CSV table of C-alpha atoms and ligand atoms in Angstrom, one decimal:
chain,number,residue,atom,x,y,z
A,1,MET,CA,0.0,0.0,0.0
A,2,SER,CA,2.9,2.3,-0.7
A,3,ASP,CA,0.7,4.7,-2.7
A,4,PHE,CA,-1.7,5.1,0.2
A,5,ALA,CA,-1.9,8.7,1.4
A,6,VAL,CA,-0.8,9.2,5.0
A,7,LEU,CA,-2.7,12.5,5.1
A,8,ARG,CA,-5.4,13.7,2.7
A,9,VAL,CA,-6.9,17.1,2.8
A,10,GLU,CA,-10.1,17.6,0.8
A,11,HIS,CA,-11.5,21.0,-0.2
A,12,ILE,CA,-10.8,22.9,3.0
A,13,THR,CA,-12.5,26.3,3.1
A,14,LYS,CA,-12.2,29.0,5.7
A,15,ALA,CA,-13.5,32.6,6.0
A,16,PHE,CA,-12.7,35.1,8.6
A,17,GLY,CA,-15.3,37.8,9.0
A,18,GLY,CA,-16.9,36.9,5.7
A,19,GLN,CA,-13.6,37.2,3.9
A,20,PRO,CA,-12.6,33.9,2.3
A,21,ILE,CA,-9.1,32.9,3.3
A,22,LEU,CA,-9.0,29.3,2.1
A,23,LYS,CA,-11.0,28.6,-1.0
A,24,GLY,CA,-11.1,24.9,-1.2
A,25,VAL,CA,-7.6,23.5,-0.7
A,26,SER,CA,-6.9,19.9,-1.3
A,27,LEU,CA,-3.6,17.9,-1.0
A,28,GLU,CA,-2.3,14.5,-0.4
A,29,LEU,CA,0.8,13.5,1.5
A,30,PHE,CA,2.4,10.1,0.8
A,31,PRO,CA,4.8,8.1,3.0
A,32,GLY,CA,8.2,9.8,3.0
A,33,ASN,CA,6.8,13.0,1.3
A,34,LEU,CA,8.0,16.5,2.2
A,35,LYS,CA,5.7,19.1,0.7
A,36,VAL,CA,6.7,22.7,1.1
A,37,LEU,CA,4.2,25.6,1.2
A,38,ILE,CA,5.5,28.8,-0.1
A,39,GLY,CA,4.0,32.1,-1.3
A,40,PRO,CA,3.3,35.6,-0.3
A,41,SER,CA,2.4,36.7,3.2
A,42,GLY,CA,-1.3,36.4,3.9
A,43,GLY,CA,-1.8,33.7,1.3
A,44,GLY,CA,-3.2,31.3,3.8
A,45,LYS,CA,-0.3,28.9,4.6
A,46,SER,CA,-0.6,29.2,8.4
A,47,THR,CA,-4.4,29.0,8.3
A,48,LEU,CA,-4.2,25.9,6.2
A,49,LEU,CA,-1.8,24.1,8.5
A,50,GLN,CA,-4.0,25.0,11.5
A,51,CYS,CA,-7.2,23.9,9.7
A,52,ILE,CA,-5.6,20.5,9.1
A,53,ASN,CA,-5.6,19.7,12.8
A,54,HIS,CA,-8.6,21.9,13.6
A,55,LEU,CA,-6.7,24.3,15.8
A,56,ILE,CA,-8.7,26.6,13.4
A,57,PRO,CA,-11.9,24.8,12.6
A,58,PRO,CA,-12.4,24.9,8.8
A,59,ASP,CA,-15.8,25.9,7.5
A,60,SER,CA,-16.0,22.9,5.2
A,61,GLY,CA,-13.7,20.1,4.0
A,62,GLN,CA,-12.4,16.8,5.3
A,63,VAL,CA,-9.1,15.6,6.6
A,64,TYR,CA,-8.1,11.9,6.6
A,65,LEU,CA,-5.2,10.3,8.4
A,66,GLU,CA,-4.2,7.0,7.0
A,67,GLY,CA,-7.6,6.8,5.3
A,68,GLU,CA,-9.6,7.5,8.5
A,69,ARG,CA,-11.7,10.6,8.4
A,70,LEU,CA,-11.1,13.1,11.3
A,71,ASN,CA,-14.3,13.6,13.2
A,72,PRO,CA,-13.8,16.9,15.1
A,73,ALA,CA,-17.1,16.4,16.9
A,74,SER,CA,-15.5,13.6,18.9
A,75,LYS,CA,-13.1,15.0,21.4
A,76,GLN,CA,-11.4,11.6,21.7
A,77,ASN,CA,-11.0,11.4,17.9
A,78,LEU,CA,-9.6,14.9,17.7
A,79,ARG,CA,-7.2,14.3,20.5
A,80,SER,CA,-5.9,11.1,18.9
A,81,PHE,CA,-5.6,12.9,15.6
A,82,ARG,CA,-3.6,15.7,17.1
A,83,ARG,CA,-1.3,13.3,18.9
A,84,GLN,CA,-0.4,11.7,15.6
A,85,VAL,CA,0.1,15.0,13.7
A,86,GLY,CA,3.0,16.9,15.2
A,87,MET,CA,2.8,20.6,14.9
A,88,ILE,CA,5.8,23.0,15.0
A,89,PHE,CA,5.2,26.7,15.2
A,90,GLN,CA,7.3,29.7,14.4
A,91,ASP,CA,7.4,30.8,18.1
A,92,PHE,CA,8.1,27.4,19.6
A,93,ASN,CA,5.1,27.3,22.0
A,94,LEU,CA,7.1,25.8,24.9
A,95,PHE,CA,5.9,25.9,28.5
A,96,GLU,CA,8.1,28.6,30.0
A,97,HIS,CA,7.8,27.2,33.6
A,98,LEU,CA,9.0,23.8,32.6
A,99,SER,CA,12.6,22.6,31.8
A,100,ALA,CA,13.4,21.2,28.4
A,101,LEU,CA,13.1,17.7,29.7
A,102,ASP,CA,9.7,18.4,31.3
A,103,ASN,CA,8.4,20.1,28.1
A,104,VAL,CA,9.1,16.9,26.3
A,105,ARG,CA,8.1,14.6,29.1
A,106,VAL,CA,4.8,16.1,30.3
A,107,ALA,CA,2.6,14.9,27.4
A,108,LEU,CA,4.2,11.4,27.5
A,109,GLY,CA,2.7,11.0,31.0
A,110,LEU,CA,-0.6,12.8,30.3
A,111,VAL,CA,-1.4,11.8,26.8
A,112,ARG,CA,0.4,8.5,26.4
A,113,GLY,CA,0.2,7.2,29.9
A,114,PHE,CA,3.9,6.6,30.3
A,115,SER,CA,5.3,6.0,33.8
A,116,LYS,CA,7.7,8.7,35.0
A,117,ALA,CA,10.8,6.5,34.3
A,118,GLN,CA,9.6,5.6,30.8
A,119,ALA,CA,8.7,9.2,30.0
A,120,THR,CA,12.2,10.4,31.2
A,121,GLU,CA,13.9,7.8,29.1
A,122,ARG,CA,11.9,8.6,26.0
A,123,ALA,CA,12.2,12.4,26.5
A,124,MET,CA,16.0,12.1,26.9
A,125,ALA,CA,16.2,10.0,23.7
A,126,GLU,CA,14.4,12.7,21.8
A,127,LEU,CA,16.5,15.5,23.3
A,128,THR,CA,19.6,13.5,22.3
A,129,ARG,CA,18.3,13.1,18.8
A,130,VAL,CA,18.1,16.9,18.4
A,131,GLY,CA,21.5,17.3,20.1
A,132,LEU,CA,20.2,18.8,23.4
A,133,GLN,CA,20.9,16.1,26.0
A,134,SER,CA,23.2,18.5,27.9
A,135,ARG,CA,20.4,21.1,28.1
A,136,ALA,CA,17.7,18.9,29.5
A,137,GLY,CA,17.5,20.8,32.8
A,138,HIS,CA,17.4,24.2,31.2
A,139,TYR,CA,14.3,26.4,31.1
A,140,PRO,CA,13.2,28.0,27.8
A,141,ALA,CA,14.5,31.4,29.0
A,142,GLN,CA,18.0,29.8,29.3
A,143,LEU,CA,17.9,28.4,25.7
A,144,SER,CA,18.7,30.0,22.4
A,145,GLY,CA,15.9,30.3,19.8
A,146,GLY,CA,17.4,27.4,17.9
A,147,GLN,CA,17.6,25.2,21.0
A,148,LYS,CA,14.0,26.1,21.9
A,149,GLN,CA,12.8,25.1,18.4
A,150,ARG,CA,14.7,21.8,18.7
A,151,VAL,CA,13.0,21.1,22.1
A,152,SER,CA,9.7,21.7,20.3
A,153,VAL,CA,10.6,19.2,17.6
A,154,ALA,CA,11.7,16.7,20.3
A,155,ARG,CA,8.4,17.2,22.0
A,156,ALA,CA,6.5,16.5,18.9
A,157,LEU,CA,8.6,13.4,18.0
A,158,ALA,CA,8.0,11.9,21.5
A,159,MET,CA,4.4,11.5,20.4
A,160,ASP,CA,5.4,9.1,17.6
A,161,PRO,CA,3.6,11.3,15.0
A,162,LYS,CA,2.7,9.9,11.6
A,163,VAL,CA,3.0,13.4,10.1
A,164,MET,CA,4.6,16.6,11.0
A,165,LEU,CA,3.3,20.1,10.1
A,166,LEU,CA,5.8,22.9,10.4
A,167,ASP,CA,4.9,26.5,10.1
A,168,GLU,CA,8.0,28.6,9.4
A,169,PRO,CA,10.1,26.8,12.0
A,170,THR,CA,13.1,29.1,11.4
A,171,SER,CA,11.6,32.5,10.7
A,172,ALA,CA,11.8,33.7,14.3
A,173,LEU,CA,15.5,32.7,14.5
A,174,ASP,CA,18.7,34.8,14.1
A,175,PRO,CA,20.4,33.8,10.9
A,176,GLU,CA,23.2,31.9,12.7
A,177,LEU,CA,20.7,29.7,14.5
A,178,ILE,CA,18.7,28.7,11.4
A,179,GLY,CA,21.2,26.0,10.3
A,180,GLU,CA,20.9,23.9,13.5
A,181,VAL,CA,17.1,23.7,13.2
A,182,LEU,CA,17.2,23.0,9.4
A,183,ALA,CA,19.7,20.1,10.2
A,184,VAL,CA,17.1,18.5,12.5
A,185,ILE,CA,14.4,18.9,9.8
A,186,ARG,CA,16.8,17.4,7.2
A,187,ASP,CA,17.4,14.4,9.4
A,188,LEU,CA,13.6,13.9,9.8
A,189,ALA,CA,13.1,14.1,6.0
A,190,THR,CA,15.9,11.6,5.4
A,191,LEU,CA,14.3,9.2,7.9
A,192,GLY,CA,11.1,9.5,5.8
A,193,MET,CA,8.9,11.5,8.2
A,194,PRO,CA,6.0,12.8,6.1
A,195,MET,CA,5.9,16.6,6.5
A,196,ILE,CA,4.2,19.7,5.3
A,197,MET,CA,6.3,22.8,5.9
A,198,ALA,CA,5.7,26.4,5.3
A,199,THR,CA,9.0,28.2,4.9
A,200,HIS,CA,10.8,31.0,3.1
A,201,GLN,CA,14.0,29.0,3.1
A,202,ILE,CA,13.6,28.2,-0.5
A,203,GLY,CA,17.1,26.9,-1.2
A,204,PHE,CA,16.9,24.5,1.7
A,205,ALA,CA,13.4,23.4,0.8
A,206,ALA,CA,14.4,22.9,-2.8
A,207,SER,CA,17.1,20.5,-1.8
A,208,LEU,CA,14.7,18.3,0.1
A,209,ALA,CA,11.1,18.8,-1.0
A,210,ASP,CA,9.2,16.4,-3.2
A,211,GLU,CA,6.8,19.2,-4.1
A,212,PHE,CA,6.4,22.9,-3.7
A,213,LEU,CA,2.8,24.1,-3.2
A,214,PHE,CA,2.6,27.8,-4.0
A,215,MET,CA,-0.3,29.4,-2.2
A,216,ASP,CA,-1.8,32.8,-2.9
A,217,HIS,CA,-5.2,34.2,-1.9
A,218,GLY,CA,-6.3,31.0,-0.3
A,219,VAL,CA,-5.6,28.7,-3.3
A,220,ILE,CA,-2.7,26.5,-4.3
A,221,VAL,CA,-2.0,28.3,-7.6
A,222,GLU,CA,1.0,26.2,-8.6
A,223,HIS,CA,2.6,23.0,-7.6
A,224,GLY,CA,5.4,20.8,-8.9
A,225,SER,CA,8.9,19.6,-8.2
A,226,PRO,CA,11.3,22.3,-7.0
A,227,ALA,CA,13.6,21.5,-10.0
A,228,ASP,CA,10.8,22.2,-12.5
A,229,LEU,CA,9.4,25.3,-10.8
A,230,LEU,CA,12.8,26.8,-10.3
A,231,ALA,CA,14.3,25.8,-13.6
A,232,LYS,CA,16.1,28.5,-15.6
A,233,GLY,CA,13.7,30.0,-18.0
A,234,SER,CA,10.7,28.8,-16.1
A,235,GLU,CA,8.0,31.5,-15.8
A,236,SER,CA,6.6,29.9,-12.6
A,237,ARG,CA,5.3,32.1,-9.7
A,238,THR,CA,7.7,30.0,-7.6
A,239,ARG,CA,10.7,31.1,-9.5
A,240,ALA,CA,9.7,34.8,-9.5
A,241,PHE,CA,9.0,34.6,-5.8
A,242,SER,CA,12.3,32.9,-5.0
A,243,ALA,CA,14.2,35.6,-7.0
A,244,LYS,CA,12.4,38.3,-5.1
A,245,ILE,CA,13.3,36.7,-1.7
A,246,SER,CA,17.0,36.3,-2.6
A,247,GLU,CA,17.1,39.9,-3.9
A,248,LEU,CA,15.7,41.1,-0.5
A,249,THR,CA,18.2,38.9,1.4
A,250,CYS,CA,21.1,40.4,-0.6
A,251,GLU,CA,19.8,43.9,0.1
A,252,MET,CA,19.9,43.2,3.8
A,253,GLY,CA,23.5,42.3,3.4
A,254,GLU,CA,23.3,38.6,4.2
B,1,LIG,N1,-7.9,34.9,13.3
B,1,LIG,C1,-8.0,35.6,12.2
B,1,LIG,N2,-8.9,36.5,12.0
B,1,LIG,C2,-9.1,37.2,10.9
B,1,LIG,N3,-8.3,37.1,9.8
B,1,LIG,C3,-7.3,36.2,9.9
B,1,LIG,C4,-7.1,35.4,11.1
B,1,LIG,N4,-6.0,34.6,10.9
B,1,LIG,C5,-5.6,34.9,9.6
B,1,LIG,N5,-6.3,35.9,9.1
B,1,LIG,C6,-6.1,36.4,7.7
B,1,LIG,O1,-6.0,35.3,6.8
B,1,LIG,C7,-5.1,35.6,5.8
B,1,LIG,C8,-4.1,34.5,5.7
B,1,LIG,O2,-3.3,34.5,6.8
B,1,LIG,P1,-2.2,33.4,7.1
B,1,LIG,O3,-1.6,33.7,8.4
B,1,LIG,O4,-2.8,32.0,6.9
B,1,LIG,O5,-1.2,33.7,5.9
B,1,LIG,P2,0.3,33.1,5.6
B,1,LIG,O6,0.3,32.6,4.2
B,1,LIG,O7,0.6,32.1,6.7
B,1,LIG,O8,1.2,34.4,5.7
B,1,LIG,P3,2.7,34.6,6.3
B,1,LIG,O9,3.6,34.2,5.1
B,1,LIG,O10,2.8,36.0,6.6
B,1,LIG,O11,2.9,33.7,7.5
B,1,LIG,C9,-4.5,37.0,6.1
B,1,LIG,O12,-5.1,37.9,5.3
B,1,LIG,C10,-4.8,37.2,7.6
B,1,LIG,O13,-5.0,38.5,7.9
B,2,LIG,MG1,2.1,32.1,8.2
Protein backbone atom coordinates (compact mmCIF):
# COMPACT_ATOMS: atom_id res chain seq x y z
CA MET A 1 0.00 0.00 0.00
CA SER A 2 2.90 2.30 -0.67
CA ASP A 3 0.73 4.67 -2.71
CA PHE A 4 -1.67 5.13 0.19
CA ALA A 5 -1.86 8.74 1.36
CA VAL A 6 -0.78 9.24 4.99
CA LEU A 7 -2.67 12.52 5.06
CA ARG A 8 -5.39 13.66 2.72
CA VAL A 9 -6.93 17.10 2.84
CA GLU A 10 -10.08 17.62 0.79
CA HIS A 11 -11.47 20.97 -0.21
CA ILE A 12 -10.82 22.92 2.98
CA THR A 13 -12.53 26.31 3.09
CA LYS A 14 -12.24 28.98 5.74
CA ALA A 15 -13.50 32.55 5.97
CA PHE A 16 -12.69 35.15 8.60
CA GLY A 17 -15.34 37.83 9.05
CA GLY A 18 -16.94 36.95 5.74
CA GLN A 19 -13.60 37.18 3.94
CA PRO A 20 -12.65 33.88 2.25
CA ILE A 21 -9.12 32.91 3.34
CA LEU A 22 -8.99 29.29 2.14
CA LYS A 23 -10.98 28.65 -1.00
CA GLY A 24 -11.10 24.88 -1.24
CA VAL A 25 -7.59 23.54 -0.68
CA SER A 26 -6.85 19.87 -1.28
CA LEU A 27 -3.63 17.92 -1.00
CA GLU A 28 -2.28 14.46 -0.39
CA LEU A 29 0.83 13.51 1.50
CA PHE A 30 2.36 10.11 0.82
CA PRO A 31 4.81 8.11 2.95
CA GLY A 32 8.18 9.84 3.05
CA ASN A 33 6.84 12.99 1.32
CA LEU A 34 7.99 16.48 2.18
CA LYS A 35 5.70 19.12 0.72
CA VAL A 36 6.67 22.74 1.11
CA LEU A 37 4.18 25.58 1.23
CA ILE A 38 5.48 28.82 -0.15
CA GLY A 39 3.98 32.06 -1.29
CA PRO A 40 3.31 35.64 -0.31
CA SER A 41 2.41 36.73 3.19
CA GLY A 42 -1.30 36.42 3.87
CA GLY A 43 -1.76 33.68 1.26
CA GLY A 44 -3.23 31.27 3.82
CA LYS A 45 -0.31 28.93 4.65
CA SER A 46 -0.63 29.17 8.44
CA THR A 47 -4.41 29.03 8.27
CA LEU A 48 -4.23 25.87 6.17
CA LEU A 49 -1.78 24.13 8.54
CA GLN A 50 -3.97 24.97 11.52
CA CYS A 51 -7.16 23.92 9.73
CA ILE A 52 -5.62 20.48 9.12
CA ASN A 53 -5.57 19.67 12.84
CA HIS A 54 -8.58 21.87 13.56
CA LEU A 55 -6.71 24.33 15.77
CA ILE A 56 -8.66 26.57 13.44
CA PRO A 57 -11.91 24.78 12.58
CA PRO A 58 -12.44 24.86 8.81
CA ASP A 59 -15.84 25.91 7.48
CA SER A 60 -15.97 22.87 5.24
CA GLY A 61 -13.75 20.11 3.97
CA GLN A 62 -12.39 16.84 5.27
CA VAL A 63 -9.11 15.59 6.62
CA TYR A 64 -8.07 11.92 6.57
CA LEU A 65 -5.18 10.34 8.43
CA GLU A 66 -4.21 6.97 6.97
CA GLY A 67 -7.60 6.81 5.30
CA GLU A 68 -9.55 7.49 8.48
CA ARG A 69 -11.67 10.63 8.45
CA LEU A 70 -11.10 13.06 11.28
CA ASN A 71 -14.31 13.59 13.19
CA PRO A 72 -13.79 16.85 15.09
CA ALA A 73 -17.13 16.42 16.89
CA SER A 74 -15.53 13.60 18.86
CA LYS A 75 -13.08 15.00 21.42
CA GLN A 76 -11.40 11.62 21.65
CA ASN A 77 -10.98 11.38 17.90
CA LEU A 78 -9.61 14.91 17.70
CA ARG A 79 -7.16 14.27 20.55
CA SER A 80 -5.93 11.09 18.93
CA PHE A 81 -5.55 12.85 15.57
CA ARG A 82 -3.55 15.70 17.11
CA ARG A 83 -1.28 13.28 18.93
CA GLN A 84 -0.42 11.70 15.60
CA VAL A 85 0.06 14.97 13.73
CA GLY A 86 3.00 16.87 15.24
CA MET A 87 2.83 20.64 14.88
CA ILE A 88 5.79 23.00 15.00
CA PHE A 89 5.16 26.73 15.21
CA GLN A 90 7.35 29.68 14.42
CA ASP A 91 7.38 30.80 18.06
CA PHE A 92 8.15 27.37 19.63
CA ASN A 93 5.13 27.28 21.99
CA LEU A 94 7.09 25.83 24.93
CA PHE A 95 5.92 25.93 28.54
CA GLU A 96 8.15 28.62 30.05
CA HIS A 97 7.83 27.22 33.58
CA LEU A 98 9.03 23.76 32.56
CA SER A 99 12.56 22.58 31.80
CA ALA A 100 13.41 21.25 28.36
CA LEU A 101 13.09 17.71 29.72
CA ASP A 102 9.69 18.40 31.27
CA ASN A 103 8.45 20.12 28.12
CA VAL A 104 9.08 16.87 26.25
CA ARG A 105 8.08 14.59 29.12
CA VAL A 106 4.79 16.11 30.26
CA ALA A 107 2.62 14.89 27.40
CA LEU A 108 4.20 11.43 27.53
CA GLY A 109 2.65 10.99 30.97
CA LEU A 110 -0.60 12.82 30.34
CA VAL A 111 -1.36 11.75 26.79
CA ARG A 112 0.41 8.45 26.36
CA GLY A 113 0.20 7.18 29.95
CA PHE A 114 3.94 6.57 30.27
CA SER A 115 5.35 6.02 33.75
CA LYS A 116 7.72 8.70 34.96
CA ALA A 117 10.76 6.50 34.28
CA GLN A 118 9.56 5.59 30.78
CA ALA A 119 8.74 9.23 30.03
CA THR A 120 12.17 10.37 31.19
CA GLU A 121 13.91 7.76 29.09
CA ARG A 122 11.93 8.61 25.96
CA ALA A 123 12.24 12.37 26.48
CA MET A 124 16.01 12.08 26.91
CA ALA A 125 16.21 9.99 23.74
CA GLU A 126 14.37 12.70 21.79
CA LEU A 127 16.48 15.50 23.29
CA THR A 128 19.56 13.51 22.33
CA ARG A 129 18.26 13.11 18.80
CA VAL A 130 18.08 16.90 18.44
CA GLY A 131 21.48 17.34 20.11
CA LEU A 132 20.23 18.77 23.42
CA GLN A 133 20.95 16.06 25.96
CA SER A 134 23.19 18.45 27.87
CA ARG A 135 20.43 21.07 28.06
CA ALA A 136 17.69 18.86 29.52
CA GLY A 137 17.50 20.82 32.79
CA HIS A 138 17.44 24.24 31.17
CA TYR A 139 14.31 26.36 31.07
CA PRO A 140 13.21 27.99 27.80
CA ALA A 141 14.51 31.37 29.00
CA GLN A 142 17.97 29.79 29.28
CA LEU A 143 17.91 28.40 25.74
CA SER A 144 18.66 30.04 22.40
CA GLY A 145 15.88 30.27 19.83
CA GLY A 146 17.40 27.42 17.86
CA GLN A 147 17.58 25.25 20.97
CA LYS A 148 13.98 26.10 21.86
CA GLN A 149 12.81 25.07 18.43
CA ARG A 150 14.73 21.80 18.72
CA VAL A 151 13.01 21.11 22.07
CA SER A 152 9.72 21.74 20.33
CA VAL A 153 10.64 19.21 17.63
CA ALA A 154 11.73 16.69 20.32
CA ARG A 155 8.38 17.16 22.05
CA ALA A 156 6.46 16.48 18.85
CA LEU A 157 8.59 13.42 18.03
CA ALA A 158 8.00 11.93 21.47
CA MET A 159 4.37 11.46 20.44
CA ASP A 160 5.44 9.15 17.56
CA PRO A 161 3.65 11.32 15.02
CA LYS A 162 2.67 9.90 11.65
CA VAL A 163 2.95 13.35 10.07
CA MET A 164 4.58 16.65 11.00
CA LEU A 165 3.26 20.10 10.11
CA LEU A 166 5.83 22.88 10.40
CA ASP A 167 4.88 26.53 10.14
CA GLU A 168 7.96 28.62 9.37
CA PRO A 169 10.05 26.81 11.97
CA THR A 170 13.07 29.06 11.42
CA SER A 171 11.58 32.47 10.74
CA ALA A 172 11.84 33.69 14.34
CA LEU A 173 15.51 32.73 14.53
CA ASP A 174 18.67 34.76 14.15
CA PRO A 175 20.43 33.76 10.93
CA GLU A 176 23.24 31.92 12.71
CA LEU A 177 20.72 29.67 14.50
CA ILE A 178 18.71 28.67 11.45
CA GLY A 179 21.15 25.98 10.34
CA GLU A 180 20.88 23.87 13.49
CA VAL A 181 17.09 23.66 13.16
CA LEU A 182 17.24 22.96 9.43
CA ALA A 183 19.70 20.14 10.16
CA VAL A 184 17.14 18.49 12.46
CA ILE A 185 14.45 18.87 9.81
CA ARG A 186 16.78 17.43 7.20
CA ASP A 187 17.37 14.38 9.42
CA LEU A 188 13.63 13.86 9.76
CA ALA A 189 13.12 14.13 6.02
CA THR A 190 15.93 11.64 5.45
CA LEU A 191 14.29 9.24 7.88
CA GLY A 192 11.12 9.50 5.80
CA MET A 193 8.89 11.46 8.18
CA PRO A 194 5.97 12.77 6.09
CA MET A 195 5.92 16.56 6.49
CA ILE A 196 4.24 19.69 5.26
CA MET A 197 6.33 22.76 5.94
CA ALA A 198 5.67 26.42 5.30
CA THR A 199 8.99 28.19 4.89
CA HIS A 200 10.79 31.00 3.15
CA GLN A 201 14.03 28.97 3.13
CA ILE A 202 13.59 28.20 -0.55
CA GLY A 203 17.10 26.90 -1.18
CA PHE A 204 16.91 24.47 1.73
CA ALA A 205 13.39 23.43 0.78
CA ALA A 206 14.37 22.92 -2.85
CA SER A 207 17.12 20.51 -1.80
CA LEU A 208 14.71 18.28 0.14
CA ALA A 209 11.12 18.81 -0.97
CA ASP A 210 9.23 16.40 -3.18
CA GLU A 211 6.85 19.15 -4.11
CA PHE A 212 6.39 22.88 -3.75
CA LEU A 213 2.85 24.13 -3.21
CA PHE A 214 2.64 27.83 -4.05
CA MET A 215 -0.27 29.42 -2.20
CA ASP A 216 -1.79 32.80 -2.89
CA HIS A 217 -5.17 34.21 -1.89
CA GLY A 218 -6.28 30.95 -0.33
CA VAL A 219 -5.58 28.75 -3.33
CA ILE A 220 -2.71 26.47 -4.33
CA VAL A 221 -2.01 28.29 -7.57
CA GLU A 222 0.98 26.22 -8.63
CA HIS A 223 2.61 22.98 -7.59
CA GLY A 224 5.38 20.80 -8.87
CA SER A 225 8.89 19.60 -8.21
CA PRO A 226 11.30 22.30 -7.02
CA ALA A 227 13.56 21.51 -9.99
CA ASP A 228 10.78 22.15 -12.51
CA LEU A 229 9.43 25.26 -10.83
CA LEU A 230 12.85 26.83 -10.27
CA ALA A 231 14.35 25.79 -13.62
CA LYS A 232 16.10 28.46 -15.64
CA GLY A 233 13.66 30.02 -18.04
CA SER A 234 10.65 28.81 -16.06
CA GLU A 235 7.97 31.47 -15.79
CA SER A 236 6.60 29.95 -12.61
CA ARG A 237 5.33 32.07 -9.73
CA THR A 238 7.69 30.04 -7.57
CA ARG A 239 10.74 31.13 -9.54
CA ALA A 240 9.71 34.80 -9.51
CA PHE A 241 8.98 34.63 -5.78
CA SER A 242 12.27 32.93 -5.04
CA ALA A 243 14.17 35.57 -7.05
CA LYS A 244 12.43 38.31 -5.07
CA ILE A 245 13.33 36.70 -1.74
CA SER A 246 17.00 36.32 -2.64
CA GLU A 247 17.09 39.91 -3.89
CA LEU A 248 15.70 41.10 -0.54
CA THR A 249 18.17 38.95 1.40
CA CYS A 250 21.05 40.41 -0.63
CA GLU A 251 19.81 43.94 0.07
CA MET A 252 19.87 43.17 3.77
CA GLY A 253 23.52 42.26 3.36
CA GLU A 254 23.27 38.56 4.17
N1 LIG B 1 -7.88 34.88 13.30
C1 LIG B 1 -7.98 35.61 12.18
N2 LIG B 1 -8.95 36.54 12.03
C2 LIG B 1 -9.07 37.24 10.90
N3 LIG B 1 -8.25 37.12 9.83
C3 LIG B 1 -7.26 36.22 9.91
C4 LIG B 1 -7.07 35.41 11.09
N4 LIG B 1 -6.01 34.62 10.87
C5 LIG B 1 -5.56 34.91 9.63
N5 LIG B 1 -6.30 35.87 9.06
C6 LIG B 1 -6.12 36.41 7.70
O1 LIG B 1 -6.04 35.33 6.83
C7 LIG B 1 -5.11 35.60 5.79
C8 LIG B 1 -4.14 34.47 5.68
O2 LIG B 1 -3.30 34.49 6.81
P1 LIG B 1 -2.19 33.38 7.07
O3 LIG B 1 -1.58 33.70 8.37
O4 LIG B 1 -2.79 32.04 6.89
O5 LIG B 1 -1.18 33.67 5.87
P2 LIG B 1 0.30 33.10 5.64
O6 LIG B 1 0.33 32.61 4.22
O7 LIG B 1 0.65 32.14 6.71
O8 LIG B 1 1.20 34.42 5.73
P3 LIG B 1 2.71 34.60 6.29
O9 LIG B 1 3.64 34.21 5.14
O10 LIG B 1 2.80 36.05 6.60
O11 LIG B 1 2.88 33.73 7.49
C9 LIG B 1 -4.50 36.96 6.09
O12 LIG B 1 -5.14 37.92 5.31
C10 LIG B 1 -4.82 37.16 7.56
O13 LIG B 1 -4.96 38.51 7.86
MG1 LIG C 1 2.08 32.14 8.20
